[in-house]
PDB file of C-alpha atoms and ligand atoms in Angstrom:
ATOM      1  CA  UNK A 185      -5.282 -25.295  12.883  1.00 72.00           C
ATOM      2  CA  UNK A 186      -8.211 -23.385  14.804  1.00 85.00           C
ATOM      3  CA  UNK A 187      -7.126 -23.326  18.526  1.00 92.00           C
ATOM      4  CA  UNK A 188      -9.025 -24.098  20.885  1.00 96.00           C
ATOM      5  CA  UNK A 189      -6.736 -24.295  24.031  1.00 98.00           C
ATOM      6  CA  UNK A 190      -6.635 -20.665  25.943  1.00 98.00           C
ATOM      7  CA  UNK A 191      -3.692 -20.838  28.695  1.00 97.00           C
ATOM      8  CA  UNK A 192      -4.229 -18.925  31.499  1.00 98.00           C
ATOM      9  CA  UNK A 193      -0.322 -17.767  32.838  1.00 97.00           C
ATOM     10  CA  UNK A 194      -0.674 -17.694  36.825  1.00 97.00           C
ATOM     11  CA  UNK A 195       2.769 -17.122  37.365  1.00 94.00           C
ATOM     12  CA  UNK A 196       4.497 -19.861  38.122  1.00 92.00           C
ATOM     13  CA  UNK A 197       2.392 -22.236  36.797  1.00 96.00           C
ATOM     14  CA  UNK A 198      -0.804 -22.232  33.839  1.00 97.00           C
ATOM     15  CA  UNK A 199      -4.217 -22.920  34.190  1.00 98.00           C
ATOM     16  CA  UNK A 200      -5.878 -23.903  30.869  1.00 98.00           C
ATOM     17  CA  UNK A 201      -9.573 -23.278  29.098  1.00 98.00           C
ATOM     18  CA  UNK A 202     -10.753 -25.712  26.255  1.00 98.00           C
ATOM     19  CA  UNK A 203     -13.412 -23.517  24.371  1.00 95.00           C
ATOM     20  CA  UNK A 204     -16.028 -26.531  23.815  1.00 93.00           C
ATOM     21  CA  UNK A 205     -19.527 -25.704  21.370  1.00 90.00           C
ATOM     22  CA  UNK A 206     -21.279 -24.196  24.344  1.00 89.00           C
ATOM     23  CA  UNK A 207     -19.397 -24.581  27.295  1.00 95.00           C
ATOM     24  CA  UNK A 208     -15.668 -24.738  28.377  1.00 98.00           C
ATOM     25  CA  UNK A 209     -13.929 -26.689  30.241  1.00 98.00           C
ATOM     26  CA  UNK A 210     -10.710 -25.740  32.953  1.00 98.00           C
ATOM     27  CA  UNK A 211      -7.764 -28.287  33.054  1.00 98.00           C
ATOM     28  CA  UNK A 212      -5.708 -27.758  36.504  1.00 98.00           C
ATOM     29  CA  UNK A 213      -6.779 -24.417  38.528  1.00 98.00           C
ATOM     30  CA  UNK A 214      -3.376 -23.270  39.646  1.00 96.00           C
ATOM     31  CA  UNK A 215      -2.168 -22.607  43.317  1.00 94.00           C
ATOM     32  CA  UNK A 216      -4.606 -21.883  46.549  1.00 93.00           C
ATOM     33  CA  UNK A 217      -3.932 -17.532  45.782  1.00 94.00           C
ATOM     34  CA  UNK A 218      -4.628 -18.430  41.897  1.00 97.00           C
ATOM     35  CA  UNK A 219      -8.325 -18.563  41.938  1.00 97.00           C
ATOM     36  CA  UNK A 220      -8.761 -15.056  41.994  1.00 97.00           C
ATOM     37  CA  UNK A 221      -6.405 -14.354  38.816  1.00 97.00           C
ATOM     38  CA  UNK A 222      -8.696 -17.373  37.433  1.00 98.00           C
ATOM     39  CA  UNK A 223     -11.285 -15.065  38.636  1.00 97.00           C
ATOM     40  CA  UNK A 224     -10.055 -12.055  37.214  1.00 97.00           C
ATOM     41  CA  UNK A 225      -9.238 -13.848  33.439  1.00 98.00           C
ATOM     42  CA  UNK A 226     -12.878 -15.099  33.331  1.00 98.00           C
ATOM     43  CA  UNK A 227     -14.007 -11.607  34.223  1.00 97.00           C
ATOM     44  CA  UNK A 228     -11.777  -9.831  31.661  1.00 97.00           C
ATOM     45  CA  UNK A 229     -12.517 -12.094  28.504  1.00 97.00           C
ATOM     46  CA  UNK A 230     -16.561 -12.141  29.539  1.00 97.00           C
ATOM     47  CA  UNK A 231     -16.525 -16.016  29.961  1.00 97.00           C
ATOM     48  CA  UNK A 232     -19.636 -16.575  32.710  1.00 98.00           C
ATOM     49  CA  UNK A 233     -17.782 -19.175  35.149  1.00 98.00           C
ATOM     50  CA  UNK A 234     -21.387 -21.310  34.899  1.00 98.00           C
ATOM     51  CA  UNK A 235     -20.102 -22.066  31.332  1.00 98.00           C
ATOM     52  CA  UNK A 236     -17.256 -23.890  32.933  1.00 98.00           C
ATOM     53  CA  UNK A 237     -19.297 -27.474  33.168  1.00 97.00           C
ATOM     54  CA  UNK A 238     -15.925 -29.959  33.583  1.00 98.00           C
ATOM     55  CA  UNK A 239     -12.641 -28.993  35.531  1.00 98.00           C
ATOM     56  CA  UNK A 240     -10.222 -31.740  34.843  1.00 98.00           C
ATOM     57  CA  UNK A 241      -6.848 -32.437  37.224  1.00 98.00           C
ATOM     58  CA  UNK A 242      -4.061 -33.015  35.402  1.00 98.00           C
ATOM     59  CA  UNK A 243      -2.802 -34.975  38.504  1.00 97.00           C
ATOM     60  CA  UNK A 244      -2.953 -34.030  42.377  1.00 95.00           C
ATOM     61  CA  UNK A 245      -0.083 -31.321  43.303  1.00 93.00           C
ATOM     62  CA  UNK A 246      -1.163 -28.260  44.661  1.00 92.00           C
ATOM     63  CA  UNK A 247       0.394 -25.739  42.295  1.00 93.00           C
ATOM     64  CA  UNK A 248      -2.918 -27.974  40.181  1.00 96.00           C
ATOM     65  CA  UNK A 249      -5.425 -28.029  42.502  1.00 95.00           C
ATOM     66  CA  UNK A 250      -5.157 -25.249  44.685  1.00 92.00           C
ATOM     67  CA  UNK A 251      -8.315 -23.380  44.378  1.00 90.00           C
ATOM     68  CA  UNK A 252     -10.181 -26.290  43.859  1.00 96.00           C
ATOM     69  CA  UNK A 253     -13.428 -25.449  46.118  1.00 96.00           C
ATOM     70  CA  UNK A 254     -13.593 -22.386  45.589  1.00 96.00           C
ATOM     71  CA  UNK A 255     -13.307 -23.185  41.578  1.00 97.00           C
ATOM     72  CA  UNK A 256     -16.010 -25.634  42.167  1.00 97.00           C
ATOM     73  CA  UNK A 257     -18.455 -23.493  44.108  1.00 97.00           C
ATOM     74  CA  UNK A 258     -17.696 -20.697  41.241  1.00 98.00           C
ATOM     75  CA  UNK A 259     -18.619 -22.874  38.093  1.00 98.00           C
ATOM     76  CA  UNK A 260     -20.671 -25.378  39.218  1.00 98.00           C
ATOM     77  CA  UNK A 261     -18.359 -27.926  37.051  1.00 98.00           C
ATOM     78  CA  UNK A 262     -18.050 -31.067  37.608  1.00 98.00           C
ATOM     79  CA  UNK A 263     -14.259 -32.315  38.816  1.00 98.00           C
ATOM     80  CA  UNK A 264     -12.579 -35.485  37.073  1.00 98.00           C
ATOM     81  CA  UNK A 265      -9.126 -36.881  38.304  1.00 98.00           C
ATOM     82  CA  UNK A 266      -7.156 -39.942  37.834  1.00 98.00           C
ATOM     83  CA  UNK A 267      -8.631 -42.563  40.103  1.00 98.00           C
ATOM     84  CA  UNK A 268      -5.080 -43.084  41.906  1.00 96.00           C
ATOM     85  CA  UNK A 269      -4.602 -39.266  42.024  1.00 96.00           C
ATOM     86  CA  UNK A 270      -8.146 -39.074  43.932  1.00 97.00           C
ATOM     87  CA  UNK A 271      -7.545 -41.330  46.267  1.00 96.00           C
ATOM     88  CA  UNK A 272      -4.622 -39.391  47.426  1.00 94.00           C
ATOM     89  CA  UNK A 273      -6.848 -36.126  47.138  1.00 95.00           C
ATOM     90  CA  UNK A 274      -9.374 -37.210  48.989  1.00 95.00           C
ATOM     91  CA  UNK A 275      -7.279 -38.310  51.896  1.00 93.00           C
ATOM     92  CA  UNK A 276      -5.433 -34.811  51.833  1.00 91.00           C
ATOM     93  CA  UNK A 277      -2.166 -36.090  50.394  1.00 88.00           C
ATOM     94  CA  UNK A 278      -0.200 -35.029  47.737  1.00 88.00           C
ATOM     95  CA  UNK A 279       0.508 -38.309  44.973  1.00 90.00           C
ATOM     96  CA  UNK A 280       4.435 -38.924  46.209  1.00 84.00           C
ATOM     97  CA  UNK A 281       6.945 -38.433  43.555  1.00 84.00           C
ATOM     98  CA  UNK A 282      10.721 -39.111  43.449  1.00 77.00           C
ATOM     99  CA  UNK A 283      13.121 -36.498  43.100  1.00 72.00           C
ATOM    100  CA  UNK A 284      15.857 -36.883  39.966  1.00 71.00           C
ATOM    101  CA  UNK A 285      19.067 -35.124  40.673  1.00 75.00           C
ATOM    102  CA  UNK A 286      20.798 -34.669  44.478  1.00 79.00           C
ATOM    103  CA  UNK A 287      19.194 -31.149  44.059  1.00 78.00           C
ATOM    104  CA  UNK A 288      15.856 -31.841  43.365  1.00 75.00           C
ATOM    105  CA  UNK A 289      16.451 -34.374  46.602  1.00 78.00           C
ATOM    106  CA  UNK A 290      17.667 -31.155  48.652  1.00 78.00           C
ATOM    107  CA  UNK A 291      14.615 -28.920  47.282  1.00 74.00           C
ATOM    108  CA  UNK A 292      11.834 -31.629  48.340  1.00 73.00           C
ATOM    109  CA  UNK A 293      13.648 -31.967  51.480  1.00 73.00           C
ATOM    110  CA  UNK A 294      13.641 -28.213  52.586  1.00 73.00           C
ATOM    111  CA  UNK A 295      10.014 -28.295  51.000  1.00 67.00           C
ATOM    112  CA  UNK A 296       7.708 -29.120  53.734  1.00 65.00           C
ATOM    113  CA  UNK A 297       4.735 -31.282  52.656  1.00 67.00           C
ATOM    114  CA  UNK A 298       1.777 -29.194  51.522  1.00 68.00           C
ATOM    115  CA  UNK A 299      -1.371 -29.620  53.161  1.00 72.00           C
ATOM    116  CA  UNK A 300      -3.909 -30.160  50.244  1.00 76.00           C
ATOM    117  CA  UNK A 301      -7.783 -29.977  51.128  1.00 84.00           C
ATOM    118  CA  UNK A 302      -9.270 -33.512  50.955  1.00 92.00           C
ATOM    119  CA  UNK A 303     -11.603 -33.367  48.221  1.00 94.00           C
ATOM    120  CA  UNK A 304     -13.773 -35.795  46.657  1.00 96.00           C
ATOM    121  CA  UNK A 305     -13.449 -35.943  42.861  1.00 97.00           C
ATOM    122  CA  UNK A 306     -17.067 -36.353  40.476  1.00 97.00           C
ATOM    123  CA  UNK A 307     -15.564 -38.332  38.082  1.00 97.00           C
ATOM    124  CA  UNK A 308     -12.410 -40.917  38.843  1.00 98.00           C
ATOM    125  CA  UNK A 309     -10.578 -41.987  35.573  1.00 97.00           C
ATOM    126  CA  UNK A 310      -9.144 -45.200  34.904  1.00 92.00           C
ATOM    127  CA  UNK A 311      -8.779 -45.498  31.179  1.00 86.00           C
ATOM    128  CA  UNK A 312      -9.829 -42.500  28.344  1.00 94.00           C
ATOM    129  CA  UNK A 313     -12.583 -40.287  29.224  1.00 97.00           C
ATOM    130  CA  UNK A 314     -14.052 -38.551  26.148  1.00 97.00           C
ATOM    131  CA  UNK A 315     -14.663 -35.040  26.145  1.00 97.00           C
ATOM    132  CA  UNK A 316     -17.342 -35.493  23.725  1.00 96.00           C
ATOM    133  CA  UNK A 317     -20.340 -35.099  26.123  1.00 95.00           C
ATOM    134  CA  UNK A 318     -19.337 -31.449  27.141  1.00 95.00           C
ATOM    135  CA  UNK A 319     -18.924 -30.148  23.361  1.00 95.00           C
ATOM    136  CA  UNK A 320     -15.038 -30.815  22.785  1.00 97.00           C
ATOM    137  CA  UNK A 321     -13.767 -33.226  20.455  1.00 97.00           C
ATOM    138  CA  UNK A 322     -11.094 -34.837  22.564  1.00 98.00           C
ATOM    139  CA  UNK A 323     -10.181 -37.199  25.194  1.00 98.00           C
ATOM    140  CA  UNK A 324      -8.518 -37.181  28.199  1.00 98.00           C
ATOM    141  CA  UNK A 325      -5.767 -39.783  28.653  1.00 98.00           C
ATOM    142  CA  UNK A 326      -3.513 -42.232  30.933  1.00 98.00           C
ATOM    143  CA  UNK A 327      -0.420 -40.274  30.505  1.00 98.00           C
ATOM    144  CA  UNK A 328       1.549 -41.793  34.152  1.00 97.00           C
ATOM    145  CA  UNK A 329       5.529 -40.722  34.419  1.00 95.00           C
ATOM    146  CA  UNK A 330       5.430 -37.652  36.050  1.00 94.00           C
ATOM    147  CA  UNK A 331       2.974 -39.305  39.153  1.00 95.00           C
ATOM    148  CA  UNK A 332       1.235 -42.807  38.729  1.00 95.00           C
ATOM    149  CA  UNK A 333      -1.983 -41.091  37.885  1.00 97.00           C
ATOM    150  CA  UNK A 334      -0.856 -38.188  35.228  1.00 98.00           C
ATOM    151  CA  UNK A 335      -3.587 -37.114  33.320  1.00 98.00           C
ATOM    152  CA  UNK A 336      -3.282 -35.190  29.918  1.00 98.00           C
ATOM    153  CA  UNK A 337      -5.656 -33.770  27.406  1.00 98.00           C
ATOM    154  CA  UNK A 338      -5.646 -34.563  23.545  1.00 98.00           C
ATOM    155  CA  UNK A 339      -7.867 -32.639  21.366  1.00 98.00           C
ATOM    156  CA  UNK A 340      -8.456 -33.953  18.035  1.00 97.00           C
ATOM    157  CA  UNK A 341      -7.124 -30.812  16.437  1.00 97.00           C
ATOM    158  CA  UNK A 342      -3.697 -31.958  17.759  1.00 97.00           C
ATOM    159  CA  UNK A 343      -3.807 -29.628  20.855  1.00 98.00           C
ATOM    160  CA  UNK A 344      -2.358 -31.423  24.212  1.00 98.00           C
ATOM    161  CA  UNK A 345      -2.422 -30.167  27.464  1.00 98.00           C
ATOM    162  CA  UNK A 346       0.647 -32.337  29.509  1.00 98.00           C
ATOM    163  CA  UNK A 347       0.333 -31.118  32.950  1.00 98.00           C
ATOM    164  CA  UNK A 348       4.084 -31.681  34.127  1.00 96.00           C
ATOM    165  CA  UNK A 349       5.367 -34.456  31.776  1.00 96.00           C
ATOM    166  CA  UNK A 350       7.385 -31.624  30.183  1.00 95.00           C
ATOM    167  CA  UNK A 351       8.092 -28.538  30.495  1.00 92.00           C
ATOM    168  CA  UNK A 352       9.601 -25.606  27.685  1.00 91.00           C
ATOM    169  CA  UNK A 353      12.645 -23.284  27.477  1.00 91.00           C
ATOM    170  CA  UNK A 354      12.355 -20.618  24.888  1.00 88.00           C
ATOM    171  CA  UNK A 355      15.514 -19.941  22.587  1.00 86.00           C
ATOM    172  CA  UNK A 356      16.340 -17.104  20.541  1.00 82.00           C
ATOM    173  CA  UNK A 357      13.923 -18.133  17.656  1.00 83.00           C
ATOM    174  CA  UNK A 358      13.158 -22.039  18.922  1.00 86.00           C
ATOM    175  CA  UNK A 359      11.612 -23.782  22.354  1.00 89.00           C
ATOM    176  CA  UNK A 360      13.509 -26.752  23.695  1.00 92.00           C
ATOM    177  CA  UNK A 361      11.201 -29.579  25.555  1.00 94.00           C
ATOM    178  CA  UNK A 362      12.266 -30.638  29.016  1.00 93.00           C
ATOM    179  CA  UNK A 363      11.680 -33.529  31.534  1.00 91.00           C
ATOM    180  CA  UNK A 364       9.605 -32.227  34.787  1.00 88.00           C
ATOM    181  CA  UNK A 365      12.387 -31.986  37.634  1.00 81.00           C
ATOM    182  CA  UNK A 366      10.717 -34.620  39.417  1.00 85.00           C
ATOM    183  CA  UNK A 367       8.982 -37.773  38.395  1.00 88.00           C
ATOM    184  CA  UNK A 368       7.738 -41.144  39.677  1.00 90.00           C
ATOM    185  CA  UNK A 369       8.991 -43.242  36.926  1.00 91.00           C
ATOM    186  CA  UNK A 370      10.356 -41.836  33.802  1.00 90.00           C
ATOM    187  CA  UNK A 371      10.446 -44.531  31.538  1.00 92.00           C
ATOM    188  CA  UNK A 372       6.471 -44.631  31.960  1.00 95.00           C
ATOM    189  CA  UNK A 373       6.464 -40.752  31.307  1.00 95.00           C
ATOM    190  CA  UNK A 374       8.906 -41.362  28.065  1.00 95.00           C
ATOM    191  CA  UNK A 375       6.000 -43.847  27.199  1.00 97.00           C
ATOM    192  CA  UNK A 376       3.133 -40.945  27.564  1.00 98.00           C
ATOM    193  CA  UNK A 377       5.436 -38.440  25.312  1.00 97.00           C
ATOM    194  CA  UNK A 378       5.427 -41.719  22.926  1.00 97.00           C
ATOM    195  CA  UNK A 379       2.002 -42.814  23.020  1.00 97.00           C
ATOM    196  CA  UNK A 380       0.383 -38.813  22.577  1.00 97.00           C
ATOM    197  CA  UNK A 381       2.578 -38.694  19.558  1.00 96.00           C
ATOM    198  CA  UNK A 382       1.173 -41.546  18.047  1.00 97.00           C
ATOM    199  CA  UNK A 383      -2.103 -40.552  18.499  1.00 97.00           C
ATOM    200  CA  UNK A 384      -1.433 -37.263  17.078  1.00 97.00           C
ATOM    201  CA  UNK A 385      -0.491 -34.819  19.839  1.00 97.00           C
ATOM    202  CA  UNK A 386       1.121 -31.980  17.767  1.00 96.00           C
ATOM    203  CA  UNK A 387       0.912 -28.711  20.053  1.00 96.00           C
ATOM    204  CA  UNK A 388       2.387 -29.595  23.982  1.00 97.00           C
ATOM    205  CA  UNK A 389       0.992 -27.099  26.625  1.00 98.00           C
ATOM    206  CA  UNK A 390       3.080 -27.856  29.736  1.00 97.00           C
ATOM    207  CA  UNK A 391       1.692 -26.198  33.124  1.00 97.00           C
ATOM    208  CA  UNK A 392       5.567 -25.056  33.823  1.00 94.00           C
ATOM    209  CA  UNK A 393       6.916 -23.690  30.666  1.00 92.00           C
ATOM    210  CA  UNK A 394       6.744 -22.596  27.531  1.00 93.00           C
ATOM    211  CA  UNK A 395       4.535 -24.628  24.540  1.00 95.00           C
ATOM    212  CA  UNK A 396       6.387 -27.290  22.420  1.00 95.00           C
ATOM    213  CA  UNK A 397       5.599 -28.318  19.218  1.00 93.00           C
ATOM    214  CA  UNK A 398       5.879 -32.260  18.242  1.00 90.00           C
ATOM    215  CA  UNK A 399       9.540 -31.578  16.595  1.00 91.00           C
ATOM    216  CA  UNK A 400      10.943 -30.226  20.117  1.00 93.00           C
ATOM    217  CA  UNK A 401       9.142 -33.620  21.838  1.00 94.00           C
ATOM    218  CA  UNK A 402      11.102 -35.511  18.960  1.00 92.00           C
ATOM    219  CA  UNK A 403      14.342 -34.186  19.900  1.00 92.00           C
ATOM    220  CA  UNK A 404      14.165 -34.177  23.732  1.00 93.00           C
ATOM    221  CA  UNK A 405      13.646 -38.780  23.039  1.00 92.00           C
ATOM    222  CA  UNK A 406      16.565 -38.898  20.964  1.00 90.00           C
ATOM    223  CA  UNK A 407      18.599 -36.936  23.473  1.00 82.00           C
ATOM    224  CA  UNK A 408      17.951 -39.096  26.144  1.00 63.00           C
ATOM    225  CA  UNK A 409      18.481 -42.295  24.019  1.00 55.00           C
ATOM    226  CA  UNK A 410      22.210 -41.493  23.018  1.00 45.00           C
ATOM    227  CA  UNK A 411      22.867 -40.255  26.882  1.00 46.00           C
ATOM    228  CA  UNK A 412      21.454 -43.916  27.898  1.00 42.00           C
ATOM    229  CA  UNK A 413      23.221 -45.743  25.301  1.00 36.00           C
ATOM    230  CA  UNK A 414      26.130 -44.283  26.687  1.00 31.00           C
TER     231      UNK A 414
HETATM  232 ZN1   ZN B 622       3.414 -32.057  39.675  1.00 86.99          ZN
HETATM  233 ZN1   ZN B 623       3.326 -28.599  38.693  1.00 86.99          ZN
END
């Protein structure tokens, strides 16, 4: 399989470039002090940021959209979101999520809520956007579970870009696939992992962890159906 997904590692969390016929486009653009690594990354592999025509949000947290201006007056790109994810974004609000273990309660607690930049969206999505128009054979897709809105990315190559429906642990020689440590509704999100499978999702880039391949995905649904059998 020729790749065409190039992750960009900010740290914490991953930026991604699809390399497209002519252009590229960026999925997610990191934290507000990650657009000059962006910056940096575009410099260091000679990619002109004009090239960038479409940034796409995998859903509206700000570890996803925290350059976003300044990404936009870089490239010039156009900026598609989730149409329930933009409405939040343009009002300035991060899309609410509910936490999954007393911890993750505790964290979001003692987290205070960050102030995202409204920002008004090109394109809002409501069902699958292809990707065909801007040289990439691939669509992005309805993938809610992690917020109502969750966006991910499904080349036809088999490449997927998740956002934070899952995230991966590396093993010795092998990469387990996780749930996100929050979500707004998980069965929905089991649903997404389902549906991408079925339409051929092979390679999972998560924003918070190592990639997964479709066998890891496999196991991490059958885990959770003998724990909820149970
Ligand atoms: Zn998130
Ligand atoms: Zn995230």
């Amino acid at each position: 399989m020729e790749k065409q997904v190039i992750p960009i590692n900010l740290g914490m969390v991953k930026a991604f470039l699809i390399k497209g016929d002519k252009e590229y486009i960026l999925v997610d653009v990191g934290l507000p002090q990650s657009f000059d690594k962006i910056k940096k990354f575009l410099i260091k592999n000679q990619i002109n940021p004009k090239n960038i025509s479409l940034i796409v949000l995998t859903h509206n947290h700000l570890d996803h959209t925290g350059g976003l201006m300044q990404m936009k007056t870089l490239t010039g790109a156009k900026v598609l979101i989730h149409k329930t994810e933009g409405d939040y974004l343009a009002r300035g609000i991060s899309t609410p999520v509910q936490a999954r273990s007393l911890l993750a309660k505790l964290i979001m607690k003692l987290m205070k809520e960050p102030k995202i930049k409204t920002f008004e969206a090109d394109f809002l999505l409501e069902d699958d956007f292809s990707l065909n128009q801007f040289g990439v054979n691939g669509n992005v897709i309805h993938t809610p579970g992690h917020t109502v809105g969750s966006l991910s990315v499904l080349l036809n190559n088999g490449e997927a870009i998740v956002g934070d429906m899952l995230s991966g642990k590396s093993k010795r020689n092998y990469t387990i696939a996780k749930y996100p440590f929050i979500w707004n509704d998980i069965s929905a999100l089991r649903d997404s992992i389902k549906m991408l499978i079925s339409k051929g999702a092979k390679v999972f880039y998560n924003a918070h962890g190592e990639v997964c391949d479709d066998m890891a995905i496999k196991n991490l649904l059958e885990k959770v159906k003998v724990r909820t059998n149970i």
